[in-house]
Coordinates of C-alpha atoms in Angstrom, one line a residue:
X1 CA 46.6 122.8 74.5
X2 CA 48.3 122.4 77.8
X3 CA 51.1 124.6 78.9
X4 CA 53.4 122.2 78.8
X5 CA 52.8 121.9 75.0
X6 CA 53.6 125.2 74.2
X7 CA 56.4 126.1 76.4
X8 CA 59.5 124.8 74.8
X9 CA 60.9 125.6 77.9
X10 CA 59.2 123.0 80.1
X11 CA 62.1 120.8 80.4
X12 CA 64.6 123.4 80.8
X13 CA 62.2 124.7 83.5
X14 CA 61.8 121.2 85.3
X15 CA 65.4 121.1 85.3
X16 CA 65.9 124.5 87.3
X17 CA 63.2 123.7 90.3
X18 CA 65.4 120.4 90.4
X19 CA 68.4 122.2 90.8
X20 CA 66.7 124.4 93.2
X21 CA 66.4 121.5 95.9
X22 CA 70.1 121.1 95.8
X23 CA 70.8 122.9 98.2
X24 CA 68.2 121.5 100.5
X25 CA 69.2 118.0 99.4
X26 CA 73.1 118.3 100.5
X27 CA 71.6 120.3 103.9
X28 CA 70.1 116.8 104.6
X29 CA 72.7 115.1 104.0
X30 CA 75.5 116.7 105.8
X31 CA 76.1 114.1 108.8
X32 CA 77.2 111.6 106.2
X33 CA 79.1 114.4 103.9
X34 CA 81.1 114.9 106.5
X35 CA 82.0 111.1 107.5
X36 CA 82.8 110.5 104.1
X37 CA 85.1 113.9 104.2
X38 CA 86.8 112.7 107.1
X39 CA 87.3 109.1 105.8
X40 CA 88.8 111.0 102.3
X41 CA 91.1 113.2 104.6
X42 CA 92.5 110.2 107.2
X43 CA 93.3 108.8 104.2
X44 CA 95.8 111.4 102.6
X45 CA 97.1 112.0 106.2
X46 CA 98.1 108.2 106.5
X47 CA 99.3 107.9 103.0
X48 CA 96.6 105.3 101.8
X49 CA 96.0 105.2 98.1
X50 CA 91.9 105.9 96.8
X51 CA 90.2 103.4 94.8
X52 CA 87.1 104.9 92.7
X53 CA 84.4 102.6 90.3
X54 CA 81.0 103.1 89.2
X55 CA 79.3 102.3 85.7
X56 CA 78.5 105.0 83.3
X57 CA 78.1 108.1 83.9
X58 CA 79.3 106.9 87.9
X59 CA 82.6 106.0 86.2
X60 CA 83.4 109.1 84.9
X61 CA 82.5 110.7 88.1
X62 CA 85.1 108.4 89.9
X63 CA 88.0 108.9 86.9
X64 CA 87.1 113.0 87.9
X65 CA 87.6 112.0 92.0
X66 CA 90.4 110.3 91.3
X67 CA 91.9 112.9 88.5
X68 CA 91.7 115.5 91.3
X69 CA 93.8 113.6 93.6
X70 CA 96.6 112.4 91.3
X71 CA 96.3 116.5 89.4
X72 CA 95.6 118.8 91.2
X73 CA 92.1 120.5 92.8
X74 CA 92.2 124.7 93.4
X75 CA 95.7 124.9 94.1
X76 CA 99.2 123.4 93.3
X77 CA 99.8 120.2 95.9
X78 CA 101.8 117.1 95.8
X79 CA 100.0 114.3 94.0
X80 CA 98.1 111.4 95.7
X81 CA 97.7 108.1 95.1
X82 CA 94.1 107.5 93.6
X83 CA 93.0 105.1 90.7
X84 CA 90.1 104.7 88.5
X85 CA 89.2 101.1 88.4
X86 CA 87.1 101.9 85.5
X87 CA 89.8 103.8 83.6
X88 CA 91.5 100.9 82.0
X89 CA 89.2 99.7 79.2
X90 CA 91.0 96.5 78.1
X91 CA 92.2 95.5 82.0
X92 CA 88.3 95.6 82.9
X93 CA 87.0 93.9 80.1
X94 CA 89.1 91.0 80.2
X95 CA 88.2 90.4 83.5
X96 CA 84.6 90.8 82.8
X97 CA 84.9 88.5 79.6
X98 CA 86.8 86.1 82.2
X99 CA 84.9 86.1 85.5
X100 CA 81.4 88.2 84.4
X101 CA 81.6 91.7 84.7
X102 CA 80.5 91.4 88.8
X103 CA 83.7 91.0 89.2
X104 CA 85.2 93.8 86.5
X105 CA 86.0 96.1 89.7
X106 CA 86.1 93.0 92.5
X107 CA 89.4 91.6 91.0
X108 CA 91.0 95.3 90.9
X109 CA 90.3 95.5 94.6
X110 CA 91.7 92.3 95.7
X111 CA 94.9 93.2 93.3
X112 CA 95.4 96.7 93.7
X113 CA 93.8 97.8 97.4
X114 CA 95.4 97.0 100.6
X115 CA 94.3 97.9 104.5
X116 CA 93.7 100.9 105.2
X117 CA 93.1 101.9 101.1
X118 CA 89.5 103.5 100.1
X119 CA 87.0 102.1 98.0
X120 CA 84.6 105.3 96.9
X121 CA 82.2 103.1 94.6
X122 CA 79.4 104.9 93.1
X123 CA 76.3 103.8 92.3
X124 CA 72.7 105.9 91.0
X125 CA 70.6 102.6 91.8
X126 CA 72.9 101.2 94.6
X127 CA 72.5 97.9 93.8
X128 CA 74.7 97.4 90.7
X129 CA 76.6 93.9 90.8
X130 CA 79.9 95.2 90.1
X131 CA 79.5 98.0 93.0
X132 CA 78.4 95.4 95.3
X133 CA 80.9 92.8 94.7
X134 CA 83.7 95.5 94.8
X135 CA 82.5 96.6 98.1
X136 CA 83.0 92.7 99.6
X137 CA 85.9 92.2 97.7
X138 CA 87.2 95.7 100.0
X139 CA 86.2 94.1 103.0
X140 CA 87.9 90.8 102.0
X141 CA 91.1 92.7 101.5
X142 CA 90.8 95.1 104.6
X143 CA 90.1 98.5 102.9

């Protein structure tokens, strides 16, 4: 037998040296961390309102984002002005039934985003339809 087919604790082990890089991984990463911090911040300074989408398990991550803005993160604060494209289940699958569901977040953007608005969309593979076309509908509309 191999050791991976005794330890029951392979996967729980794989998981750990994966969440050892971490660190490393966000070290790497810190240039664009930090634009996409600034970005965030202009935008509560000027007022703007946050749009969030992804699919899955992206779409809870943006209805979290956008829960911390409108709630509250570490400390009591005014609330912000942040929505969940993904959060209203009906609203996005009507549009998806009527226009395909490319354009489930697109027609959100054009309706609810205005200049100088946000558009966090989330993606694991980066190359989702709905994330794409809700990133040109946020250049259409000036975001």
């Amino acid at each position: 037998m191999t050791p991976d087919e005794t330890d029951d604790h392979g996967p729980l082990r794989a998981s750990l040296a994966e969440a050892a890089r971490v660190p490393a991984m966000v070290e790497a990463h810190l240039p664009v961390i930090a634009r996409v911090s600034a970005l965030l911040a202009e935008t509560l300074r000027r007022g703007d309102k946050l749009l969030a989408c992804g699919n899955g398990g992206s779409a809870a991550d943006a209805q979290h984002l956008t829960g911390e803005w409108v709630g509250r993160f570490v400390r009591d604060r005014r609330s912000y002005p942040a929505v969940a494209l993904s959060a209203d289940g009906p609203l996005l699958t009507a549009i998806a039934n009527d226009y395909g569901y490319d354009e489930a977040f697109a027609r959100q953007v054009r309706g609810l985003g205005a200049p100088g608005d946000l558009l966090v969309a989330l993606s694991s593979s980066g190359n989702s339809g709905s994330i794409v076309c809700a990133l040109a509908a946020a250049r259409e509309v000036g975001l």
